[in-house]
Amino acid sequence: MNSPARGAKLPRALRTILIVIGVLVAYVIAYRGSEVDFPRLIGSLGKGGPLMQDFLTPDLVTREIQPVTLQLALPVPCGSAPEGEVPASGPRLVPGVPCAELRDKFTVEGIDLAPNTELQLRWRLPSDQYFPGPFISTDADGHFSAEFEARPIVATKDGVPSKIEVELLVPVGGPKPSAAVFEVLDAIIVTIFMALVSTTAAVVVAVPLSFLAARNITRRGRAGTAIYYITRTTLSVFRSYEPIILATLFAFWVGFGPFAGAIALAIVTVASLGKLYSEAVENIDPGPMEALTATGANRLQVVLYGVVPQIVPDFLSFTIYHWDINVRISTIIGYVGGGGIGYYLAQMINTSQNNKAGTAIWAIVVVVWAMDFLSAEVRKRLA
Amino acid sequence: MLNALASLFLPGLGQFLAGRRTRGLALFGVIAVMLGLIIWAVTPAVGGAEADITFKGNPANWRWLIVPTLLWLWNIWDAASPRPVLIPVIAALIMFYVMGWQATEIDLEALAKNFDRALIILRPMFRPDFLQPKADRLEAWVELEVPCSPTPPAGANTLVGTSLSLSAGCASVGETLTLTAGGLWPDSDAELVWQSPIGDFFALREPGTTQPVITRTDSTGRLATRFVVPKAIPPGIDPNLPQNQRLYVRQSKVTGGYELSTNGFFVLKGIYETIALALMATTLGTLFAIPISFLAARNLMSANALTLGMYVVVRTLLNIVRSIESLIIAIVFVVIVGLGPFAGMLALALHTIAALAKLYSEVIEGIDPGPIEAIRATGATWLQVARYGVVPQIVPPFTAFTIYRWDINVRASTIIGFVGGGGIGFFLVQWINLGDFRAVSASFIAILVVVMAMDVFSARVRERLI
Amino acid sequence: MLEVQHLHKVYPNGTVALTDVNFTVNDGEFLVIIGLSGSGKSTLLRCINRLIDPTAGKILWDGVDVTTAPAGELRRIRRQIGMVFQQFNLVKRSSVLTNVLAGRLGYANPYLSLLGIWPPAERERAQRALTRVGIADKAASRADALSGGQQQRVGIARALMQEPKLILADEPVASLDPVLAHSILQYLEQLNREEKITVICSLHFLDLVHRYATRVVALKDGQVVFTGLPQEIDRARFKEIYGEEAIEVRAGMAES
């Protein structure tokens, strides 16, 4: 009595074991196939640091740079001319002694200069000519200290003392948007347009196709059935490819630029929207059509008043949803196809201008976010 | 009337004050965007040359001002008494669309004009390079120097059973030399192939034609032929510097049956990596997304200001990562762990965490609190409440979302190789750049099979779970 | 014995749910709480097993103050108090048997129960509880495959698993049609009479109150406006509790 139950139970346990083994094997194969190497990830995580740092400090603002000369009068010998005054704050030169006798050695300090910068110190002689001094570099606080010697050439002449001089590059004026901001703005507008144009073009093609791919409309008779299956299959085939793959082919055909990306995007969008639309068409409630036919309306009127109102909200909602998706895809499609923010990003990364790449990435985040929000809002209203 | 006046000063204000807030905001936004776009369109690109100006920077774009101006007038009219919105919507769409058409550099002419290039892509597509007839191959080579140096090589080489000799061990580009060979297969065709100093192979062509040089051996397996020394130095290298180059003689004999071609092998390897990294990325992503999703669920995190702050931070991070396509994330990981599927896997996993954690957290937010209350009332501990009240509610939708994400990851992993992230895309992008469209065709078929299979599988499983 | 003393509840958003509620429930009573929706019935029931923490006051369960019980003690109190809900509160995707077993969580080994492992004795107990409410054959079904009346029986079976001394029933029949309402209340009455389980039940319909209650507490705006025997509630009293426009709705004729 018990044996049939037992017999049924055993294969089930066996099946579970087989499934578990199968999953384990699949994971082992997948683990090897994806060349998983976490020690390497952890060991070289530091390599990503500078890159991330550049991305997180995007190139947004710039200030105009102007050369500024700091001067300090140093009479040699003492009393031959008035001593130079040292300002209390700001970038300044501070001498170890207020004046010097011939052949004296003294130090000069620089305070509040640009940090970690190489500078050349020099004398400006009473004759207005230069006499080069030492090369120095400032520390992280913008401070340096240099040795000077009061050579005879720097002696005061006709009551005019020689001056110690250093030329600095100082940012002046308020911050303003950097060139990268404008370049990114250009690229991102082109990206949004790329998505808009390809989505619109795709809608125009997808609407008629969706009726061909709708079971309840097309699948009548042998020819209709054939059309239905051919359309469906074609749509499925093109839906299987990421637009970026097709973009590389079109870049070969029509040349690099947003156009190649837009065509590729349009093709995949046609395939995707065609399917979504056709499902909306298949879900039409025949009730209203029946009712309209019963009132004596003609075929066109039935379609206009019975079918169109049913599908338009769905169609609109799908279209906006796809525009949103297409903006996301356009951000990368330029990476291979040329054009838009993806192309800019590729250029910046290939030339290691990672701060500018950071600007592009943040622009992508903002735009995708905004599109996401807008599309959700509009679809909420349509639903 | 007052509303019309308000709208005269600030588009949409009148509508806003009249309680039609959406329309007011939309009007203001659309007019602002239009004006911004026009200013953008008339400003020349940064660093662009004046000669390049077609659309961007063209002062003719000022004429678009007519649309926002008319819309402004319409907006005043609408503020006075509500008007149907259809015509302004169409006007705005036309403006955006035409500007978009120009900005996207749509050039339908190029589509037709360059149709020959399309044929270069399409023709080989019907002959995917996956299998090839099985054949035995015989290969022999001889080294020579172009142009001549004082000490040229011998111009003869003997390999297992074959011997090749040239009329001279060195020559200049364009000179004609004679090759004599022995020990080849008798009475069969032999192809002459050149190897450049940097290692590229190309078939020697008959002078002035695109026909490859093919000669026939005699009944003793010998051949003698004349050939013109080709220019094989890549640009950038001094052509007067003597370089060793090689001439190959290749023969092949079909033995019947088929075998995997070299590219076919790479297609299989690529598709294997693609599937593998999609599976690993989904698994890894799921493992991390589950705990994170609890932190991103509003109903669990609104207990106090601290947890609410954590919720906001987690949500924001997820949104940021989700906005960045995995392809871009992959660039960073390629820098960190180097080229290969591991980098792609990590990028996909990170994107998966962000996407799944959001979906999961929405499931958690939608949990029915009733059963939880009921199980708390039985005297269950916190863990028991989670196990019997929460887990049964969230596991099926979590599974459905995970499978859905797996499907997406398989698609994404076909392209992650474009930036060096492994998978079929890695080979595909090289084949496209080399113009090897037969191999491209083979990979397209492989991608189609895998993506469609995944599509069907994921749809089936989700149907069952919901 | 359950004593409710000076119970107050103010929600964080300022809603005053209960104001100075006092009453006593003796063992073996079938106490019915009546009142309009929003009068505080659900809050009161949930304060008793502290699914909701009261703002002030005491609830003494056999002399132990529920309101100040520490977590472990509270769980031991809760497992003696079964609860039945208006919306049944079953885990819809779990099987009926799992839902019933969940009632035993307060007694079960905390680790094994997390793995979903239950001793055969507990499974038998669950099966018995299902037999008792007449749906033994549904044990393997998913909870959401059952009708409303059947789901509420699963709810009662889950409460039975706790071997409760007290059952709190929050509008147990408000989501059911009148015939089913009687059958559910009859199960509760049977438990009350045969097993001497005290029942505190909130109800909407006056005829159900007359039929099942041994004592009645009426709430209005969070205050007790009446305590007494069901027979004392006539039309006038009813209007006083439910307001002038209220019409007495009969919950159907099914009467044995």
PDB file of C-alpha atoms in Angstrom, chain C residues 52-214:
ATOM      1  CA  ILE C  52      -0.665  49.179  20.164  1.00  0.00           C
ATOM      2  CA  ASP C  53       1.034  50.755  23.169  1.00  0.00           C
ATOM      3  CA  PRO C  54      -1.461  52.688  25.325  1.00  0.00           C
ATOM      4  CA  THR C  55      -0.536  56.234  26.338  1.00  0.00           C
ATOM      5  CA  ALA C  56      -1.609  55.854  29.960  1.00  0.00           C
ATOM      6  CA  GLY C  57      -3.491  53.461  32.209  1.00  0.00           C
ATOM      7  CA  LYS C  58      -3.175  49.852  33.214  1.00  0.00           C
ATOM      8  CA  ILE C  59      -4.313  46.545  31.808  1.00  0.00           C
ATOM      9  CA  LEU C  60      -4.105  43.737  34.330  1.00  0.00           C
ATOM     10  CA  TRP C  61      -4.198  40.218  32.921  1.00  0.00           C
ATOM     11  CA  ASP C  62      -4.524  37.809  35.839  1.00  0.00           C
ATOM     12  CA  GLY C  63      -2.921  40.487  37.980  1.00  0.00           C
ATOM     13  CA  VAL C  64       0.062  41.104  35.670  1.00  0.00           C
ATOM     14  CA  ASP C  65       0.277  44.565  34.114  1.00  0.00           C
ATOM     15  CA  VAL C  66       0.436  44.087  30.351  1.00  0.00           C
ATOM     16  CA  THR C  67       1.346  47.711  29.691  1.00  0.00           C
ATOM     17  CA  THR C  68       4.689  47.484  31.480  1.00  0.00           C
ATOM     18  CA  ALA C  69       5.607  43.876  30.651  1.00  0.00           C
ATOM     19  CA  PRO C  70       9.111  43.465  29.206  1.00  0.00           C
ATOM     20  CA  ALA C  71       9.461  41.907  25.735  1.00  0.00           C
ATOM     21  CA  GLY C  72       9.816  38.266  26.829  1.00  0.00           C
ATOM     22  CA  GLU C  73       6.996  38.504  29.350  1.00  0.00           C
ATOM     23  CA  LEU C  74       4.822  40.256  26.765  1.00  0.00           C
ATOM     24  CA  ARG C  75       5.302  37.406  24.296  1.00  0.00           C
ATOM     25  CA  ARG C  76       4.301  34.888  26.966  1.00  0.00           C
ATOM     26  CA  ILE C  77       1.161  36.947  27.656  1.00  0.00           C
ATOM     27  CA  ARG C  78       0.417  37.264  23.951  1.00  0.00           C
ATOM     28  CA  ARG C  79       0.557  33.546  23.341  1.00  0.00           C
ATOM     29  CA  GLN C  80      -2.279  33.050  25.852  1.00  0.00           C
ATOM     30  CA  ILE C  81      -4.407  35.584  23.967  1.00  0.00           C
ATOM     31  CA  GLY C  82      -5.653  34.544  20.540  1.00  0.00           C
ATOM     32  CA  MET C  83      -6.741  37.174  18.058  1.00  0.00           C
ATOM     33  CA  VAL C  84      -9.148  37.076  15.134  1.00  0.00           C
ATOM     34  CA  PHE C  85      -9.268  39.921  12.625  1.00  0.00           C
ATOM     35  CA  GLN C  86     -11.842  41.541  10.365  1.00  0.00           C
ATOM     36  CA  GLN C  87      -9.607  41.112   7.299  1.00  0.00           C
ATOM     37  CA  PHE C  88      -8.518  37.619   8.492  1.00  0.00           C
ATOM     38  CA  ASN C  89      -4.858  38.692   8.168  1.00  0.00           C
ATOM     39  CA  LEU C  90      -3.680  35.440   6.649  1.00  0.00           C
ATOM     40  CA  VAL C  91      -0.450  35.235   4.657  1.00  0.00           C
ATOM     41  CA  LYS C  92      -2.153  34.856   1.296  1.00  0.00           C
ATOM     42  CA  ARG C  93       0.679  33.126  -0.515  1.00  0.00           C
ATOM     43  CA  SER C  94       1.298  30.562   2.246  1.00  0.00           C
ATOM     44  CA  SER C  95      -0.621  27.323   2.643  1.00  0.00           C
ATOM     45  CA  VAL C  96      -3.521  27.048   5.079  1.00  0.00           C
ATOM     46  CA  LEU C  97      -1.511  24.651   7.259  1.00  0.00           C
ATOM     47  CA  THR C  98       1.432  27.078   7.496  1.00  0.00           C
ATOM     48  CA  ASN C  99      -0.951  29.846   8.460  1.00  0.00           C
ATOM     49  CA  VAL C 100      -2.425  27.715  11.226  1.00  0.00           C
ATOM     50  CA  LEU C 101       0.984  26.566  12.450  1.00  0.00           C
ATOM     51  CA  ALA C 102       2.013  30.211  12.724  1.00  0.00           C
ATOM     52  CA  GLY C 103      -0.367  30.414  15.695  1.00  0.00           C
ATOM     53  CA  ARG C 104       1.985  28.094  17.549  1.00  0.00           C
ATOM     54  CA  LEU C 105       5.066  30.286  17.074  1.00  0.00           C
ATOM     55  CA  GLY C 106       4.951  31.521  20.676  1.00  0.00           C
ATOM     56  CA  TYR C 107       5.519  27.934  21.868  1.00  0.00           C
ATOM     57  CA  ALA C 108       7.736  26.613  19.097  1.00  0.00           C
ATOM     58  CA  ASN C 109      11.480  26.154  19.140  1.00  0.00           C
ATOM     59  CA  PRO C 110      12.651  29.525  17.858  1.00  0.00           C
ATOM     60  CA  TYR C 111      15.411  28.082  15.632  1.00  0.00           C
ATOM     61  CA  LEU C 112      13.599  25.149  14.075  1.00  0.00           C
ATOM     62  CA  SER C 113      10.589  27.332  13.380  1.00  0.00           C
ATOM     63  CA  LEU C 114      12.802  29.719  11.400  1.00  0.00           C
ATOM     64  CA  LEU C 115      13.730  26.827   9.131  1.00  0.00           C
ATOM     65  CA  GLY C 116      10.076  25.946   8.736  1.00  0.00           C
ATOM     66  CA  ILE C 117      10.515  22.647  10.609  1.00  0.00           C
ATOM     67  CA  TRP C 118       7.602  21.616  12.820  1.00  0.00           C
ATOM     68  CA  PRO C 119       7.355  18.520  15.033  1.00  0.00           C
ATOM     69  CA  PRO C 120       4.719  16.011  13.885  1.00  0.00           C
ATOM     70  CA  ALA C 121       2.767  16.657  17.097  1.00  0.00           C
ATOM     71  CA  GLU C 122       2.304  20.291  16.149  1.00  0.00           C
ATOM     72  CA  ARG C 123       1.258  19.353  12.625  1.00  0.00           C
ATOM     73  CA  GLU C 124      -1.351  17.022  14.111  1.00  0.00           C
ATOM     74  CA  ARG C 125      -2.516  19.752  16.437  1.00  0.00           C
ATOM     75  CA  ALA C 126      -2.933  22.070  13.439  1.00  0.00           C
ATOM     76  CA  GLN C 127      -4.841  19.384  11.565  1.00  0.00           C
ATOM     77  CA  ARG C 128      -7.118  18.946  14.592  1.00  0.00           C
ATOM     78  CA  ALA C 129      -7.720  22.680  14.770  1.00  0.00           C
ATOM     79  CA  LEU C 130      -8.688  22.685  11.097  1.00  0.00           C
ATOM     80  CA  THR C 131     -10.999  19.706  11.647  1.00  0.00           C
ATOM     81  CA  ARG C 132     -12.597  21.581  14.493  1.00  0.00           C
ATOM     82  CA  VAL C 133     -13.493  24.522  12.238  1.00  0.00           C
ATOM     83  CA  GLY C 134     -14.584  22.151   9.482  1.00  0.00           C
ATOM     84  CA  ILE C 135     -11.978  22.725   6.781  1.00  0.00           C
ATOM     85  CA  ALA C 136      -9.543  19.861   7.317  1.00  0.00           C
ATOM     86  CA  ASP C 137      -9.499  19.147   3.586  1.00  0.00           C
ATOM     87  CA  LYS C 138      -8.130  22.594   2.753  1.00  0.00           C
ATOM     88  CA  ALA C 139      -4.836  22.216   4.646  1.00  0.00           C
ATOM     89  CA  ALA C 140      -2.656  22.174   1.535  1.00  0.00           C
ATOM     90  CA  SER C 141      -4.448  24.977  -0.340  1.00  0.00           C
ATOM     91  CA  ARG C 142      -3.026  28.446  -0.659  1.00  0.00           C
ATOM     92  CA  ALA C 143      -4.798  30.773   1.764  1.00  0.00           C
ATOM     93  CA  ASP C 144      -6.004  33.144  -0.954  1.00  0.00           C
ATOM     94  CA  ALA C 145      -7.707  30.255  -2.750  1.00  0.00           C
ATOM     95  CA  LEU C 146     -10.291  30.078   0.081  1.00  0.00           C
ATOM     96  CA  SER C 147     -13.570  31.970   0.404  1.00  0.00           C
ATOM     97  CA  GLY C 148     -13.987  34.676   3.023  1.00  0.00           C
ATOM     98  CA  GLY C 149     -15.809  32.465   5.504  1.00  0.00           C
ATOM     99  CA  GLN C 150     -13.223  29.724   5.121  1.00  0.00           C
ATOM    100  CA  GLN C 151     -10.382  32.217   5.596  1.00  0.00           C
ATOM    101  CA  GLN C 152     -11.920  33.397   8.854  1.00  0.00           C
ATOM    102  CA  ARG C 153     -12.135  29.794  10.044  1.00  0.00           C
ATOM    103  CA  VAL C 154      -8.421  29.485   9.315  1.00  0.00           C
ATOM    104  CA  GLY C 155      -8.022  32.604  11.444  1.00  0.00           C
ATOM    105  CA  ILE C 156      -9.898  30.926  14.319  1.00  0.00           C
ATOM    106  CA  ALA C 157      -7.874  27.738  13.897  1.00  0.00           C
ATOM    107  CA  ARG C 158      -4.722  29.826  14.137  1.00  0.00           C
ATOM    108  CA  ALA C 159      -5.978  31.357  17.390  1.00  0.00           C
ATOM    109  CA  LEU C 160      -6.867  27.867  18.711  1.00  0.00           C
ATOM    110  CA  MET C 161      -3.262  26.752  18.206  1.00  0.00           C
ATOM    111  CA  GLN C 162      -2.307  29.175  20.961  1.00  0.00           C
ATOM    112  CA  GLU C 163      -4.453  27.235  23.465  1.00  0.00           C
ATOM    113  CA  PRO C 164      -5.723  30.666  24.439  1.00  0.00           C
ATOM    114  CA  LYS C 165      -7.406  31.673  27.670  1.00  0.00           C
ATOM    115  CA  LEU C 166      -8.751  34.738  25.940  1.00  0.00           C
ATOM    116  CA  ILE C 167      -9.712  35.424  22.341  1.00  0.00           C
ATOM    117  CA  LEU C 168      -9.835  38.962  21.013  1.00  0.00           C
ATOM    118  CA  ALA C 169     -12.027  39.225  17.942  1.00  0.00           C
ATOM    119  CA  ASP C 170     -11.892  42.505  16.035  1.00  0.00           C
ATOM    120  CA  GLU C 171     -15.055  42.728  13.918  1.00  0.00           C
ATOM    121  CA  PRO C 172     -14.655  39.065  12.979  1.00  0.00           C
ATOM    122  CA  VAL C 173     -17.755  39.007  10.795  1.00  0.00           C
ATOM    123  CA  ALA C 174     -17.850  42.499   9.293  1.00  0.00           C
ATOM    124  CA  SER C 175     -16.416  41.253   5.980  1.00  0.00           C
ATOM    125  CA  LEU C 176     -18.787  38.293   5.767  1.00  0.00           C
ATOM    126  CA  ASP C 177     -22.389  37.856   4.736  1.00  0.00           C
ATOM    127  CA  PRO C 178     -24.985  37.273   7.496  1.00  0.00           C
ATOM    128  CA  VAL C 179     -25.233  33.472   7.247  1.00  0.00           C
ATOM    129  CA  LEU C 180     -21.473  33.082   7.473  1.00  0.00           C
ATOM    130  CA  ALA C 181     -21.431  35.629  10.297  1.00  0.00           C
ATOM    131  CA  HIS C 182     -23.554  33.345  12.435  1.00  0.00           C
ATOM    132  CA  SER C 183     -21.489  30.276  11.685  1.00  0.00           C
ATOM    133  CA  ILE C 184     -18.274  32.064  12.696  1.00  0.00           C
ATOM    134  CA  LEU C 185     -19.787  33.472  15.874  1.00  0.00           C
ATOM    135  CA  GLN C 186     -21.144  30.045  16.729  1.00  0.00           C
ATOM    136  CA  TYR C 187     -17.611  28.687  16.686  1.00  0.00           C
ATOM    137  CA  LEU C 188     -16.563  31.424  19.085  1.00  0.00           C
ATOM    138  CA  GLU C 189     -19.584  30.759  21.291  1.00  0.00           C
ATOM    139  CA  GLN C 190     -18.797  27.069  21.338  1.00  0.00           C
ATOM    140  CA  LEU C 191     -15.208  27.770  22.394  1.00  0.00           C
ATOM    141  CA  ASN C 192     -16.503  30.128  25.051  1.00  0.00           C
ATOM    142  CA  ARG C 193     -18.932  27.615  26.509  1.00  0.00           C
ATOM    143  CA  GLU C 194     -17.059  24.352  26.110  1.00  0.00           C
ATOM    144  CA  GLU C 195     -13.458  25.406  26.645  1.00  0.00           C
ATOM    145  CA  LYS C 196     -14.239  28.285  28.997  1.00  0.00           C
ATOM    146  CA  ILE C 197     -12.241  30.619  26.809  1.00  0.00           C
ATOM    147  CA  THR C 198     -13.043  34.231  27.541  1.00  0.00           C
ATOM    148  CA  VAL C 199     -14.040  36.112  24.375  1.00  0.00           C
ATOM    149  CA  ILE C 200     -13.872  39.849  23.774  1.00  0.00           C
ATOM    150  CA  CYS C 201     -15.453  40.639  20.466  1.00  0.00           C
ATOM    151  CA  SER C 202     -16.341  43.860  18.718  1.00  0.00           C
ATOM    152  CA  LEU C 203     -19.551  43.726  16.691  1.00  0.00           C
ATOM    153  CA  HIS C 204     -21.671  45.981  14.560  1.00  0.00           C
ATOM    154  CA  PHE C 205     -25.103  44.439  14.534  1.00  0.00           C
ATOM    155  CA  LEU C 206     -27.520  44.668  17.416  1.00  0.00           C
ATOM    156  CA  ASP C 207     -29.185  41.325  16.816  1.00  0.00           C
ATOM    157  CA  LEU C 208     -25.816  39.566  16.884  1.00  0.00           C
ATOM    158  CA  VAL C 209     -25.083  41.347  20.158  1.00  0.00           C
ATOM    159  CA  HIS C 210     -28.382  40.144  21.652  1.00  0.00           C
ATOM    160  CA  ARG C 211     -27.781  36.639  20.436  1.00  0.00           C
ATOM    161  CA  TYR C 212     -24.180  36.046  21.555  1.00  0.00           C
ATOM    162  CA  ALA C 213     -23.103  38.539  24.231  1.00  0.00           C
ATOM    163  CA  THR C 214     -23.136  37.794  27.922  1.00  0.00           C
TER     164      THR C 214
END
